[in-house]
Amino acid sequence: MTLSESDQAGDRWSPSVLDALSQAGAPGARAANAQAAAIDEEAERRKGFDKGYAEGLAAGRAQAESIVGELRALLDAMAAPFEDTDAVLLRELLAITERVARAVVRRELEAGVDIEQVLADALAALGSVSVPVELRLNPEDAALCRDLGLVTDERFTVHESPGMQRGGLQLRAGHSFVDASVESRIEAALGALRADAGVPEELEDTPQAATVRESASPDLSSEEM
């Protein structure tokens, strides 16, 4: 290499030449850096958008479920009074119907008093008994039974009770008690009407009277029954 060529090579790597080359490449590097920064920024923005969208969707779904739950509770609360009202109306209608039926049955029983048949049915409910029999009867029915010879047998003890409605009686024999009073028969008739009408048990306010009870029976000699 000649001196001249050596000088030219040295000139290529002189500080001024390097500065010039650096300045010449600076715009391209800055553009590349700016583009990379923009890509990173867009990625971060998209990431933040996706995160915000997911959070907003979850919050919106939770709010919607809460609103639906509140509406459902409101509808249930609105419907409950109507259900209660239906039950109250049904109970009132049932009570009115039973009052009418009670009056009709009572009138029919009073119109066709047949104490002889009532006594026969009460004794039949007991079956064959040889123990003493106590009867509680209205005084007029008691007199009629004596006139007909229905209670003249020594096994019968008759207690006259003005509180017992005509056409009815109560009977006790040993541990068995038969309630064939007019009120008991009315309740039995109403019980049959309830069963035929399919009235729910929870709407029945009046218990049906049992015809025969195997338990401690009341004192038939007392007016307190």
PDB file of C-alpha atoms in Angstrom:
ATOM      1  CA  MET A   1       0.000   0.000   0.000  1.00  0.00           C
ATOM      2  CA  THR A   2       1.348   3.401  -0.887  1.00  0.00           C
ATOM      3  CA  LEU A   3       1.364   6.353   1.360  1.00  0.00           C
ATOM      4  CA  SER A   4      -1.427   7.922  -0.599  1.00  0.00           C
ATOM      5  CA  GLU A   5      -3.612   4.844  -0.264  1.00  0.00           C
ATOM      6  CA  SER A   6      -2.862   4.714   3.460  1.00  0.00           C
ATOM      7  CA  ASP A   7      -3.920   8.293   3.840  1.00  0.00           C
ATOM      8  CA  GLN A   8      -7.192   7.617   1.993  1.00  0.00           C
ATOM      9  CA  ALA A   9      -7.979   4.620   4.234  1.00  0.00           C
ATOM     10  CA  GLY A  10      -7.370   6.693   7.305  1.00  0.00           C
ATOM     11  CA  ASP A  11      -9.644   9.377   6.007  1.00  0.00           C
ATOM     12  CA  ARG A  12     -12.511   6.848   5.709  1.00  0.00           C
ATOM     13  CA  TRP A  13     -12.419   6.064   9.444  1.00  0.00           C
ATOM     14  CA  SER A  14     -11.764   9.572  10.660  1.00  0.00           C
ATOM     15  CA  PRO A  15     -14.210  10.968  13.311  1.00  0.00           C
ATOM     16  CA  SER A  16     -15.745  13.355  10.834  1.00  0.00           C
ATOM     17  CA  VAL A  17     -16.570  10.545   8.431  1.00  0.00           C
ATOM     18  CA  LEU A  18     -18.066   8.381  11.227  1.00  0.00           C
ATOM     19  CA  ASP A  19     -20.160  11.310  12.414  1.00  0.00           C
ATOM     20  CA  ALA A  20     -21.428  11.827   8.914  1.00  0.00           C
ATOM     21  CA  LEU A  21     -22.338   8.138   8.576  1.00  0.00           C
ATOM     22  CA  SER A  22     -24.056   8.206  11.972  1.00  0.00           C
ATOM     23  CA  GLN A  23     -26.087  11.248  11.015  1.00  0.00           C
ATOM     24  CA  ALA A  24     -26.950   9.697   7.686  1.00  0.00           C
ATOM     25  CA  GLY A  25     -28.426   6.563   9.418  1.00  0.00           C
ATOM     26  CA  ALA A  26     -30.149   8.379  12.286  1.00  0.00           C
ATOM     27  CA  PRO A  27     -33.483   9.071  10.501  1.00  0.00           C
ATOM     28  CA  GLY A  28     -33.945   5.365   9.650  1.00  0.00           C
ATOM     29  CA  ALA A  29     -33.179   4.237  13.186  1.00  0.00           C
ATOM     30  CA  ARG A  30     -35.524   6.793  14.658  1.00  0.00           C
ATOM     31  CA  ALA A  31     -38.279   5.645  12.326  1.00  0.00           C
ATOM     32  CA  ALA A  32     -37.723   2.025  13.298  1.00  0.00           C
ATOM     33  CA  ASN A  33     -37.752   2.884  16.981  1.00  0.00           C
ATOM     34  CA  ALA A  34     -40.897   4.960  16.578  1.00  0.00           C
ATOM     35  CA  GLN A  35     -42.643   2.123  14.732  1.00  0.00           C
ATOM     36  CA  ALA A  36     -41.641  -0.382  17.417  1.00  0.00           C
ATOM     37  CA  ALA A  37     -42.876   1.955  20.113  1.00  0.00           C
ATOM     38  CA  ALA A  38     -46.180   2.405  18.272  1.00  0.00           C
ATOM     39  CA  ILE A  39     -46.634  -1.368  18.018  1.00  0.00           C
ATOM     40  CA  ASP A  40     -45.947  -1.787  21.725  1.00  0.00           C
ATOM     41  CA  GLU A  41     -48.375   1.012  22.525  1.00  0.00           C
ATOM     42  CA  GLU A  42     -51.092  -0.536  20.328  1.00  0.00           C
ATOM     43  CA  ALA A  43     -50.537  -3.917  21.982  1.00  0.00           C
ATOM     44  CA  GLU A  44     -50.860  -2.385  25.435  1.00  0.00           C
ATOM     45  CA  ARG A  45     -53.976  -0.473  24.363  1.00  0.00           C
ATOM     46  CA  ARG A  46     -55.546  -3.633  22.964  1.00  0.00           C
ATOM     47  CA  LYS A  47     -54.655  -5.532  26.106  1.00  0.00           C
ATOM     48  CA  GLY A  48     -56.226  -2.824  28.253  1.00  0.00           C
ATOM     49  CA  PHE A  49     -59.300  -2.739  26.003  1.00  0.00           C
ATOM     50  CA  ASP A  50     -59.783  -6.506  26.202  1.00  0.00           C
ATOM     51  CA  LYS A  51     -59.393  -6.455  29.967  1.00  0.00           C
ATOM     52  CA  GLY A  52     -61.845  -3.582  30.330  1.00  0.00           C
ATOM     53  CA  TYR A  53     -64.324  -5.285  28.006  1.00  0.00           C
ATOM     54  CA  ALA A  54     -64.191  -8.517  30.008  1.00  0.00           C
ATOM     55  CA  GLU A  55     -64.615  -6.683  33.297  1.00  0.00           C
ATOM     56  CA  GLY A  56     -67.456  -4.599  31.902  1.00  0.00           C
ATOM     57  CA  LEU A  57     -69.176  -7.701  30.502  1.00  0.00           C
ATOM     58  CA  ALA A  58     -68.944  -9.473  33.849  1.00  0.00           C
ATOM     59  CA  ALA A  59     -70.242  -6.420  35.691  1.00  0.00           C
ATOM     60  CA  GLY A  60     -73.087  -6.022  33.223  1.00  0.00           C
ATOM     61  CA  ARG A  61     -74.063  -9.688  33.548  1.00  0.00           C
ATOM     62  CA  ALA A  62     -74.038  -9.441  37.348  1.00  0.00           C
ATOM     63  CA  GLN A  63     -76.190  -6.315  37.216  1.00  0.00           C
ATOM     64  CA  ALA A  64     -78.635  -7.966  34.809  1.00  0.00           C
ATOM     65  CA  GLU A  65     -78.940 -11.035  37.054  1.00  0.00           C
ATOM     66  CA  SER A  66     -79.528  -8.770  40.021  1.00  0.00           C
ATOM     67  CA  ILE A  67     -82.284  -6.889  38.184  1.00  0.00           C
ATOM     68  CA  VAL A  68     -83.920 -10.152  37.071  1.00  0.00           C
ATOM     69  CA  GLY A  69     -83.807 -11.427  40.644  1.00  0.00           C
ATOM     70  CA  GLU A  70     -85.421  -8.238  41.938  1.00  0.00           C
ATOM     71  CA  LEU A  71     -88.153  -8.423  39.290  1.00  0.00           C
ATOM     72  CA  ARG A  72     -88.838 -12.067  40.118  1.00  0.00           C
ATOM     73  CA  ALA A  73     -89.099 -11.245  43.815  1.00  0.00           C
ATOM     74  CA  LEU A  74     -91.408  -8.335  43.005  1.00  0.00           C
ATOM     75  CA  LEU A  75     -93.692 -10.543  40.894  1.00  0.00           C
ATOM     76  CA  ASP A  76     -93.781 -13.199  43.614  1.00  0.00           C
ATOM     77  CA  ALA A  77     -94.644 -10.543  46.185  1.00  0.00           C
ATOM     78  CA  MET A  78     -97.414  -9.230  43.932  1.00  0.00           C
ATOM     79  CA  ALA A  79     -98.815 -12.711  43.345  1.00  0.00           C
ATOM     80  CA  ALA A  80     -98.810 -13.784  47.011  1.00  0.00           C
ATOM     81  CA  PRO A  81    -101.630 -11.435  48.128  1.00  0.00           C
ATOM     82  CA  PHE A  82    -103.844 -12.736  45.315  1.00  0.00           C
ATOM     83  CA  GLU A  83    -103.175 -16.329  46.406  1.00  0.00           C
ATOM     84  CA  ASP A  84    -104.008 -15.380  49.990  1.00  0.00           C
ATOM     85  CA  THR A  85    -107.109 -13.549  48.768  1.00  0.00           C
ATOM     86  CA  ASP A  86    -108.255 -16.622  46.846  1.00  0.00           C
ATOM     87  CA  ALA A  87    -107.862 -18.745  49.973  1.00  0.00           C
ATOM     88  CA  VAL A  88    -109.743 -16.195  52.093  1.00  0.00           C
ATOM     89  CA  LEU A  89    -112.561 -15.928  49.545  1.00  0.00           C
ATOM     90  CA  LEU A  90    -112.816 -19.703  49.298  1.00  0.00           C
ATOM     91  CA  ARG A  91    -112.968 -19.986  53.075  1.00  0.00           C
ATOM     92  CA  GLU A  92    -115.695 -17.331  53.259  1.00  0.00           C
ATOM     93  CA  LEU A  93    -117.715 -19.009  50.506  1.00  0.00           C
ATOM     94  CA  LEU A  94    -117.340 -22.324  52.269  1.00  0.00           C
ATOM     95  CA  ALA A  95    -118.518 -20.806  55.555  1.00  0.00           C
ATOM     96  CA  ILE A  96    -121.591 -19.256  53.875  1.00  0.00           C
ATOM     97  CA  THR A  97    -122.404 -22.515  52.101  1.00  0.00           C
ATOM     98  CA  GLU A  98    -122.093 -24.472  55.336  1.00  0.00           C
ATOM     99  CA  ARG A  99    -124.363 -22.043  57.190  1.00  0.00           C
ATOM    100  CA  VAL A 100    -127.026 -22.491  54.531  1.00  0.00           C
ATOM    101  CA  ALA A 101    -126.568 -26.269  54.464  1.00  0.00           C
ATOM    102  CA  ARG A 102    -126.685 -26.406  58.269  1.00  0.00           C
ATOM    103  CA  ALA A 103    -129.984 -24.519  58.333  1.00  0.00           C
ATOM    104  CA  VAL A 104    -131.479 -26.769  55.650  1.00  0.00           C
ATOM    105  CA  VAL A 105    -130.358 -29.996  57.342  1.00  0.00           C
ATOM    106  CA  ARG A 106    -131.552 -28.767  60.741  1.00  0.00           C
ATOM    107  CA  ARG A 107    -134.977 -27.912  59.314  1.00  0.00           C
ATOM    108  CA  GLU A 108    -135.243 -31.323  57.672  1.00  0.00           C
ATOM    109  CA  LEU A 109    -134.281 -33.083  60.897  1.00  0.00           C
ATOM    110  CA  GLU A 110    -136.721 -31.062  62.960  1.00  0.00           C
ATOM    111  CA  ALA A 111    -139.511 -31.582  60.427  1.00  0.00           C
ATOM    112  CA  GLY A 112    -139.091 -35.339  60.386  1.00  0.00           C
ATOM    113  CA  VAL A 113    -138.293 -36.206  63.978  1.00  0.00           C
ATOM    114  CA  ASP A 114    -138.078 -39.984  64.312  1.00  0.00           C
ATOM    115  CA  ILE A 115    -136.441 -40.635  67.650  1.00  0.00           C
ATOM    116  CA  GLU A 116    -137.302 -44.334  67.366  1.00  0.00           C
ATOM    117  CA  GLN A 117    -135.106 -44.680  64.254  1.00  0.00           C
ATOM    118  CA  VAL A 118    -132.339 -42.570  65.768  1.00  0.00           C
ATOM    119  CA  LEU A 119    -132.290 -44.793  68.861  1.00  0.00           C
ATOM    120  CA  ALA A 120    -132.281 -47.950  66.746  1.00  0.00           C
ATOM    121  CA  ASP A 121    -129.327 -46.652  64.674  1.00  0.00           C
ATOM    122  CA  ALA A 122    -127.398 -45.678  67.812  1.00  0.00           C
ATOM    123  CA  LEU A 123    -127.897 -49.108  69.365  1.00  0.00           C
ATOM    124  CA  ALA A 124    -126.909 -50.761  66.066  1.00  0.00           C
ATOM    125  CA  ALA A 125    -123.666 -48.769  66.056  1.00  0.00           C
ATOM    126  CA  LEU A 126    -122.785 -50.378  69.377  1.00  0.00           C
ATOM    127  CA  GLY A 127    -123.504 -53.886  68.159  1.00  0.00           C
ATOM    128  CA  SER A 128    -124.580 -56.524  70.607  1.00  0.00           C
ATOM    129  CA  VAL A 129    -124.183 -55.191  74.124  1.00  0.00           C
ATOM    130  CA  SER A 130    -125.340 -56.602  77.405  1.00  0.00           C
ATOM    131  CA  VAL A 131    -123.975 -53.824  79.613  1.00  0.00           C
ATOM    132  CA  PRO A 132    -126.154 -51.070  81.020  1.00  0.00           C
ATOM    133  CA  VAL A 133    -126.984 -48.313  78.545  1.00  0.00           C
ATOM    134  CA  GLU A 134    -127.302 -44.637  79.486  1.00  0.00           C
ATOM    135  CA  LEU A 135    -129.274 -42.287  77.248  1.00  0.00           C
ATOM    136  CA  ARG A 136    -129.392 -38.520  77.149  1.00  0.00           C
ATOM    137  CA  LEU A 137    -132.593 -37.284  75.513  1.00  0.00           C
ATOM    138  CA  ASN A 138    -134.731 -34.196  75.185  1.00  0.00           C
ATOM    139  CA  PRO A 139    -137.582 -34.489  77.764  1.00  0.00           C
ATOM    140  CA  GLU A 140    -140.228 -34.717  75.054  1.00  0.00           C
ATOM    141  CA  ASP A 141    -138.318 -37.462  73.226  1.00  0.00           C
ATOM    142  CA  ALA A 142    -137.744 -39.269  76.509  1.00  0.00           C
ATOM    143  CA  ALA A 143    -141.486 -39.285  77.172  1.00  0.00           C
ATOM    144  CA  LEU A 144    -142.151 -40.514  73.638  1.00  0.00           C
ATOM    145  CA  CYS A 145    -139.630 -43.345  74.006  1.00  0.00           C
ATOM    146  CA  ARG A 146    -141.290 -44.451  77.242  1.00  0.00           C
ATOM    147  CA  ASP A 147    -144.732 -44.354  75.635  1.00  0.00           C
ATOM    148  CA  LEU A 148    -143.408 -46.492  72.761  1.00  0.00           C
ATOM    149  CA  GLY A 149    -141.818 -48.906  75.188  1.00  0.00           C
ATOM    150  CA  LEU A 150    -138.344 -48.307  73.745  1.00  0.00           C
ATOM    151  CA  VAL A 151    -136.531 -47.706  77.022  1.00  0.00           C
ATOM    152  CA  THR A 152    -138.560 -49.680  79.510  1.00  0.00           C
ATOM    153  CA  ASP A 153    -135.948 -52.415  79.666  1.00  0.00           C
ATOM    154  CA  GLU A 154    -134.106 -52.321  83.006  1.00  0.00           C
ATOM    155  CA  ARG A 155    -130.741 -51.979  81.248  1.00  0.00           C
ATOM    156  CA  PHE A 156    -131.665 -48.444  80.102  1.00  0.00           C
ATOM    157  CA  THR A 157    -131.076 -45.349  82.198  1.00  0.00           C
ATOM    158  CA  VAL A 158    -132.588 -42.200  80.709  1.00  0.00           C
ATOM    159  CA  HIS A 159    -131.285 -38.712  81.493  1.00  0.00           C
ATOM    160  CA  GLU A 160    -133.602 -35.930  80.383  1.00  0.00           C
ATOM    161  CA  SER A 161    -131.806 -32.852  79.072  1.00  0.00           C
ATOM    162  CA  PRO A 162    -133.602 -29.725  77.818  1.00  0.00           C
ATOM    163  CA  GLY A 163    -130.311 -28.787  76.178  1.00  0.00           C
ATOM    164  CA  MET A 164    -130.525 -31.761  73.848  1.00  0.00           C
ATOM    165  CA  GLN A 165    -132.320 -30.808  70.653  1.00  0.00           C
ATOM    166  CA  ARG A 166    -135.318 -32.926  69.746  1.00  0.00           C
ATOM    167  CA  GLY A 167    -134.509 -35.727  67.333  1.00  0.00           C
ATOM    168  CA  GLY A 168    -131.067 -36.315  68.789  1.00  0.00           C
ATOM    169  CA  LEU A 169    -129.545 -38.334  71.585  1.00  0.00           C
ATOM    170  CA  GLN A 170    -126.298 -39.433  73.161  1.00  0.00           C
ATOM    171  CA  LEU A 171    -125.684 -42.967  74.360  1.00  0.00           C
ATOM    172  CA  ARG A 172    -123.070 -44.583  76.556  1.00  0.00           C
ATOM    173  CA  ALA A 173    -122.531 -48.295  77.092  1.00  0.00           C
ATOM    174  CA  GLY A 174    -119.418 -49.327  78.947  1.00  0.00           C
ATOM    175  CA  HIS A 175    -116.459 -47.604  77.301  1.00  0.00           C
ATOM    176  CA  SER A 176    -118.358 -46.820  74.079  1.00  0.00           C
ATOM    177  CA  PHE A 177    -120.000 -43.478  73.435  1.00  0.00           C
ATOM    178  CA  VAL A 178    -122.352 -42.698  70.555  1.00  0.00           C
ATOM    179  CA  ASP A 179    -123.075 -39.081  69.690  1.00  0.00           C
ATOM    180  CA  ALA A 180    -126.282 -39.045  67.637  1.00  0.00           C
ATOM    181  CA  SER A 181    -127.177 -35.473  68.508  1.00  0.00           C
ATOM    182  CA  VAL A 182    -128.615 -33.250  65.806  1.00  0.00           C
ATOM    183  CA  GLU A 183    -125.424 -31.172  65.751  1.00  0.00           C
ATOM    184  CA  SER A 184    -123.278 -34.272  65.304  1.00  0.00           C
ATOM    185  CA  ARG A 185    -125.425 -35.500  62.431  1.00  0.00           C
ATOM    186  CA  ILE A 186    -125.296 -32.077  60.799  1.00  0.00           C
ATOM    187  CA  GLU A 187    -121.500 -32.122  60.998  1.00  0.00           C
ATOM    188  CA  ALA A 188    -121.445 -35.607  59.484  1.00  0.00           C
ATOM    189  CA  ALA A 189    -123.639 -34.403  56.616  1.00  0.00           C
ATOM    190  CA  LEU A 190    -121.440 -31.360  56.066  1.00  0.00           C
ATOM    191  CA  GLY A 191    -118.351 -33.573  56.158  1.00  0.00           C
ATOM    192  CA  ALA A 192    -119.825 -35.669  53.359  1.00  0.00           C
ATOM    193  CA  LEU A 193    -120.562 -32.491  51.384  1.00  0.00           C
ATOM    194  CA  ARG A 194    -116.958 -31.287  51.869  1.00  0.00           C
ATOM    195  CA  ALA A 195    -115.595 -34.617  50.690  1.00  0.00           C
ATOM    196  CA  ASP A 196    -117.841 -34.640  47.614  1.00  0.00           C
ATOM    197  CA  ALA A 197    -116.825 -31.059  46.792  1.00  0.00           C
ATOM    198  CA  GLY A 198    -113.125 -31.836  47.238  1.00  0.00           C
ATOM    199  CA  VAL A 199    -112.623 -29.114  49.854  1.00  0.00           C
ATOM    200  CA  PRO A 200    -108.970 -29.087  51.058  1.00  0.00           C
ATOM    201  CA  GLU A 201    -108.557 -30.152  54.665  1.00  0.00           C
ATOM    202  CA  GLU A 202    -106.753 -26.919  55.558  1.00  0.00           C
ATOM    203  CA  LEU A 203    -109.945 -24.981  54.763  1.00  0.00           C
ATOM    204  CA  GLU A 204    -112.093 -27.065  57.072  1.00  0.00           C
ATOM    205  CA  ASP A 205    -112.605 -25.140  60.297  1.00  0.00           C
ATOM    206  CA  THR A 206    -115.055 -27.561  61.885  1.00  0.00           C
ATOM    207  CA  PRO A 207    -113.916 -31.095  62.727  1.00  0.00           C
ATOM    208  CA  GLN A 208    -116.236 -33.917  61.839  1.00  0.00           C
ATOM    209  CA  ALA A 209    -117.842 -35.647  64.795  1.00  0.00           C
ATOM    210  CA  ALA A 210    -117.174 -39.324  65.274  1.00  0.00           C
ATOM    211  CA  THR A 211    -120.209 -41.530  65.517  1.00  0.00           C
ATOM    212  CA  VAL A 212    -118.710 -43.972  67.995  1.00  0.00           C
ATOM    213  CA  ARG A 213    -115.771 -43.235  70.287  1.00  0.00           C
ATOM    214  CA  GLU A 214    -113.965 -45.884  72.286  1.00  0.00           C
ATOM    215  CA  SER A 215    -112.746 -43.616  75.061  1.00  0.00           C
ATOM    216  CA  ALA A 216    -113.753 -42.017  78.303  1.00  0.00           C
ATOM    217  CA  SER A 217    -117.248 -40.703  77.626  1.00  0.00           C
ATOM    218  CA  PRO A 218    -118.864 -37.623  79.170  1.00  0.00           C
ATOM    219  CA  ASP A 219    -121.261 -37.824  82.079  1.00  0.00           C
ATOM    220  CA  LEU A 220    -124.662 -38.104  80.427  1.00  0.00           C
ATOM    221  CA  SER A 221    -126.415 -37.087  83.611  1.00  0.00           C
ATOM    222  CA  SER A 222    -124.804 -33.651  83.384  1.00  0.00           C
ATOM    223  CA  GLU A 223    -125.954 -30.755  81.241  1.00  0.00           C
ATOM    224  CA  GLU A 224    -122.293 -29.951  80.544  1.00  0.00           C
ATOM    225  CA  MET A 225    -121.435 -31.919  77.370  1.00  0.00           C
TER     226      MET A 225
END
